[in-house]
Amino acid sequence: MRHLVWFRSDLRVADNPALFEACVNGATVSAIYIDCLEQWQSHGRSAIQRDFLSRHLQALSAELSQLGIDLTLLEVARFSDVPQCLAAWLAKHPHDALYANREIAIDERRRDKAVQAHLKNTPSIHVFNGDCVFNPGSLTTQSGDMYKVFTPFSKTWLAQLRASGFRLLPPPNAQAKPLTPRDIELKGERVSSNHWPCGERAAAQRLAQFCESHLYDYGHARDYPAVAGTSGLSPYLALGVLSPNQCLAAIEQQLGFLPMSRGEQGFAWLNELIWREFYRHLMVAFPQLSMNRAFKPDTEGLQWSQDSGAFQAWCQGQTGYPIVDAAMRCLNATGWMHNRLRMIVASFLTKDLHLSWRQGEDYFMSCLIDGELAANNGGWQWAAGTGADAAPYFRVFNPTTQGERFDGKGEFIRQWLPELADVPTKYIHSPHDWLNQHQPAHQYPAPIVDHKRARLHAIAMFDALKDNSREHLSPHELSAQQQAQAMLKELDQEVI
Ligand SMILES: Cc1cc2nc3c(=O)[nH]c(=O)nc-3n(C[C@H](O)[C@H](O)[C@H](O)COP(=O)(O)OP(=O)(O)OC[C@H]3O[C@@H](n4cnc5c(N)ncnc54)[C@H](O)[C@@H]3O)c2cc1C
C-alpha cells in the first residue's frame, strides 16, 4: 500500500492525525506540499509569513526524511490548478490513499471539493481534524446550530473536554531508513522571519517555557505590551507547526490538571485557545465570513469613511495618538502585534477614523507573521461591532486612557516612537502641548481626529442602522443571507 500525505496548514510531525493515520499498517508513505503563489498573493498574506512558511517546509522536510518520508514541493499558480496538478502527479506516482487535515476557509474548501470531484476517489481520500481540539461543526446548541455567542460555546467546549478529554498523537514511527532531505525554498517576495526560531522543537520549547514562567500570571500580565506576558506562539499555531492539543498537554503537564473554570490557575490562557476555536467553528458554520461579509448582516449598511489620507496615517503610525502609532510601527517593523494593541488600533480605525474593518483586516494580513483568516476576521469584526459576540457598538476604546492603563510609563511607546523619547511620562500619552512648548521643531503629528467627537459619530453611524418599524430585510441583509445560503448549499456533501 502506498499512502500520500498532503500537508497544508499542519506543518508538523507530532500530533498530526493525517500523517499518523497514513503511517499505520506499514504502508509506504510519501508527502507533498502544493504551493499556490498567486493564491497566496490574492489572499493578501504577508512576505514575512511566506518566509516563515518556507523555512518551516524545509524543517518539515528534514523531520520527515528522518522518518524515511520524502516531501515533494509542487507549485501551481492558484487553487483552481490544484486538481489537475495533483492528478498529473498521481498518474506518475500512483498511491492508494490520500491523507490530509481539513482546512476551513471557503477557498480551501472549494479547492478540496474540486480535488475530490476530479480524483473520483482514486486514490481514496481520508480527512481529519488537525486544527482544533474539537472538529468545527461538532459543538452545537440543542437545536443543532452553531453558537453565535462565545460564553455558551465555551461552556459546551469545556463540557466536551471534561467528557472526552483531548487526543494527543505522537510522531509516527520511522517508515523507512532516513533519507536526505530535499532543499525546499518558496518563490515569491519574502521578508526575513529569522527573529522567530524555526521548527517544531523550537515551538515546543517556547510552549514549555511559557507554561513554566508565565502561565500563572498570564491573566494579569497579558494586557501590558511592554511585558513579555503572552506566549508568542501565534505564528506557530497559524501554520500548524504547533497544535492546540499540544498546548492543552503543556498546560496539564505544568499544572497537573486542566483548569475548567474562570479563576482557576491557567484558565485565562486556555480561554484564549477557546476563542481561537470559536472563530474557527464560526467560519465553518458561516462560510460567508471568508468572503468579506459582516457577521451581522444589518451592519453591511454602515456608511464607512473613504478617507485614504486617514488610512495611510493609521498604517504608518502617524495618527498623533502615541499608543496607536507605537503599535502600528511595531507591526510594520516586526510583523507581530500584542493582542491589547490589536484591539486598540482596530477600535481606532473603525470607531475613530470610521474606516471599514475590511481595510484593517487586509492591512493586518499583509503585515502579520501570524495572519490567519479566522482569528483576524474574528478580531476585526469584534472590534468593529459587526461580528459574532462583538464589542457593543457604543463601546469605543479611548486611545489615550488605554495607553495610560496599559503602558502607564510609556515604555512601549518610547520603544517605537523615538521622537517622544524626551517627553516626561506625565505627558507621554498626550504629548503635543509639551512638544510644542519644549521642542517646537518636532515632527510628531497632532491628533488627526478629536476622539470625543469621533466616538459620537461612530455611535450615530450605528444608530442610523436601527429601524425598528422595518418589516422587510434591507437589500444588504437580503443579499448577505442569500449568499450564505448559496454557499452552504454549494459546500453540502464536501468530504474534506
Ligand atoms: C484585530 C485583531 C486581529 C487579530 N488577528 C489575528 C491573526 O491574524 N492571527 C492570530 O493568530 N490571531 C489574531 N488575533 C488574536 C490575538 O491578537 C493573537 O492571537 C495574539 O495576540 C497572539 O499572541 P500570542 O501568541 O502571544 O497569544 P497568547 O495570548 O499567548 O494566546 C495563545 C494563543 O491563543 C490564540 N488567541 C489568543 N487570543 C486570541 C483571540 N482574541 N482570538 C483568537 N485566537 C486567539 C492564538 O492562537 C494565540 O497564539 C487578532 C486579534 C485582533 C483584536
XYZ file of N, CA and C and ligand atoms in Angstrom, residues 210 218 222 229-235 237-238 247 269 271-277 279-280 336-346 364-365 368 370-383, ligand 1:
206
model
N 6.934 29.084 28.214
C 5.814 29.967 28.557
C 5.018 29.380 29.728
N -0.516 34.989 33.627
C -0.967 35.413 32.298
C -2.189 36.327 32.381
N -0.949 39.629 30.560
C -1.233 39.603 29.113
C -1.663 40.958 28.553
N 4.323 38.973 28.451
C 3.388 38.198 29.277
C 2.548 37.212 28.497
N 2.660 37.226 27.161
C 1.880 36.263 26.361
C 2.849 35.269 25.717
N 2.299 34.232 25.109
C 3.155 33.114 24.686
C 3.974 33.391 23.426
N 3.487 34.278 22.553
C 4.157 34.467 21.263
C 4.121 33.199 20.413
N 3.090 32.395 20.600
C 3.009 31.135 19.838
C 2.150 31.253 18.582
N 1.502 32.417 18.393
C 0.557 32.523 17.274
C 1.176 32.222 15.902
N 2.430 32.618 15.615
C 2.963 32.286 14.282
C 3.036 30.769 14.062
N 1.077 28.446 15.675
C -0.284 27.899 15.586
C -0.886 28.198 14.213
N -0.561 29.373 13.664
C -1.155 29.755 12.374
C -0.715 28.824 11.242
N -0.899 22.392 23.167
C -0.998 23.464 24.177
C -1.722 22.938 25.415
N -5.405 31.545 30.003
C -4.733 31.213 28.736
C -5.549 30.189 27.933
N -8.615 29.917 27.972
C -9.756 30.636 27.415
C -9.423 31.270 26.063
N -8.186 31.730 25.892
C -7.789 32.318 24.603
C -7.754 31.240 23.518
N -7.347 30.052 23.923
C -7.348 28.952 22.939
C -8.784 28.612 22.544
N -9.723 28.795 23.502
C -11.134 28.533 23.156
C -11.647 29.628 22.204
N -11.191 30.874 22.400
C -11.559 31.932 21.432
C -11.075 31.551 20.036
N -9.856 31.036 19.993
C -9.315 30.615 18.691
C -10.266 29.598 18.049
N -10.720 28.647 18.853
C -11.611 27.608 18.322
C -12.960 28.208 17.924
N -13.747 31.112 16.750
C -13.712 31.759 15.442
C -13.598 30.730 14.305
N -12.954 29.635 14.565
C -12.801 28.608 13.529
C -14.107 27.846 13.329
N 4.429 41.528 13.965
C 3.664 40.997 15.098
C 3.147 42.154 15.926
N 2.005 41.947 16.579
C 1.467 42.976 17.477
C 0.773 42.289 18.642
N 0.935 42.877 19.815
C 0.329 42.382 21.048
C -1.205 42.478 20.956
N -1.909 41.522 21.576
C -3.373 41.491 21.451
C -4.045 42.769 21.944
N -3.621 43.313 23.079
C -4.240 44.542 23.596
C -4.115 45.661 22.555
N -2.958 45.695 21.883
C -2.738 46.744 20.879
C -3.576 46.490 19.624
N -3.752 45.196 19.292
C -4.605 44.902 18.122
C -6.007 45.442 18.379
N -6.478 45.263 19.621
C -7.830 45.758 19.937
C -7.877 47.282 19.877
N -6.828 47.921 20.385
C -6.814 49.401 20.404
C -6.776 49.958 18.978
N -5.864 49.435 18.142
C -5.741 50.029 16.795
C -6.949 49.688 15.925
N -7.572 48.523 16.208
C -8.756 48.145 15.418
C -9.930 49.040 15.804
N -3.663 44.174 8.147
C -3.068 43.240 9.117
C -2.536 41.997 8.394
N -3.373 41.463 7.514
C -2.991 40.223 6.828
C -1.700 40.434 6.037
N 1.172 40.672 9.039
C 1.348 39.774 10.190
C 2.088 38.484 9.854
N 1.622 36.036 11.894
C 0.664 35.027 12.361
C -0.694 35.188 11.673
N -0.727 35.926 10.549
C -2.011 36.205 9.906
C -2.764 34.925 9.594
N -3.979 34.848 10.055
C -4.838 33.743 9.623
C -6.282 34.215 9.666
N -7.029 33.755 8.670
C -8.330 34.341 8.382
C -9.287 34.335 9.568
N -9.428 33.205 10.249
C -10.486 33.104 11.264
C -10.245 34.082 12.411
N -9.044 34.080 12.975
C -8.769 34.954 14.125
C -8.714 36.414 13.691
N -8.174 36.667 12.506
C -8.052 38.048 12.044
C -9.430 38.643 11.762
N -10.228 37.879 11.014
C -11.574 38.345 10.723
C -12.382 38.464 12.019
N -12.245 37.461 12.881
C -12.972 37.493 14.151
C -12.584 38.714 14.972
N -11.284 38.987 15.056
C -10.804 40.119 15.844
C -11.296 41.446 15.277
N -11.228 41.566 13.957
C -11.653 42.833 13.338
C -13.153 43.049 13.465
N -13.911 41.989 13.244
C -15.366 42.171 13.337
C -15.788 42.371 14.798
N -15.024 41.789 15.711
C -15.307 42.020 17.135
C -15.115 43.510 17.440
N -13.972 44.044 17.019
C -13.649 45.441 17.339
C -14.619 46.405 16.652
C -7.997 42.955 15.246
C -7.369 41.634 15.629
C -6.745 40.857 14.658
C -6.165 39.633 15.009
N -5.555 38.877 14.023
C -5.024 37.657 14.349
C -4.419 36.848 13.354
O -4.366 37.179 12.151
N -3.857 35.662 13.749
C -3.894 35.241 15.056
O -3.375 34.159 15.348
N -4.505 35.983 15.994
C -5.058 37.177 15.701
N -5.652 37.928 16.686
C -5.783 37.374 18.045
C -4.648 37.706 19.015
O -4.368 39.063 18.999
C -3.365 36.935 18.712
O -3.668 35.570 18.560
C -2.369 37.084 19.847
O -2.045 38.422 20.043
C -1.132 36.275 19.535
O -0.187 36.424 20.565
P 0.230 35.206 21.481
O 0.546 34.019 20.654
O 1.267 35.711 22.419
O -1.143 34.922 22.238
P -1.480 34.301 23.648
O -2.112 35.379 24.447
O -0.359 33.574 24.237
O -2.646 33.271 23.271
C -2.377 31.924 22.861
C -2.983 31.633 21.531
O -4.403 31.737 21.602
C -4.908 32.249 20.371
N -5.565 33.530 20.651
C -5.243 34.424 21.609
N -6.096 35.457 21.594
C -6.970 35.209 20.597
C -8.103 35.901 20.083
N -8.519 37.060 20.596
N -8.755 35.364 19.042
C -8.375 34.181 18.512
N -7.318 33.479 18.957
C -6.636 33.982 19.985
C -3.712 32.455 19.446
O -3.570 31.308 18.645
C -2.569 32.598 20.438
O -1.324 32.241 19.902
C -6.232 39.169 16.352
C -6.874 39.960 17.318
C -7.431 41.183 16.965
C -8.101 42.008 18.031
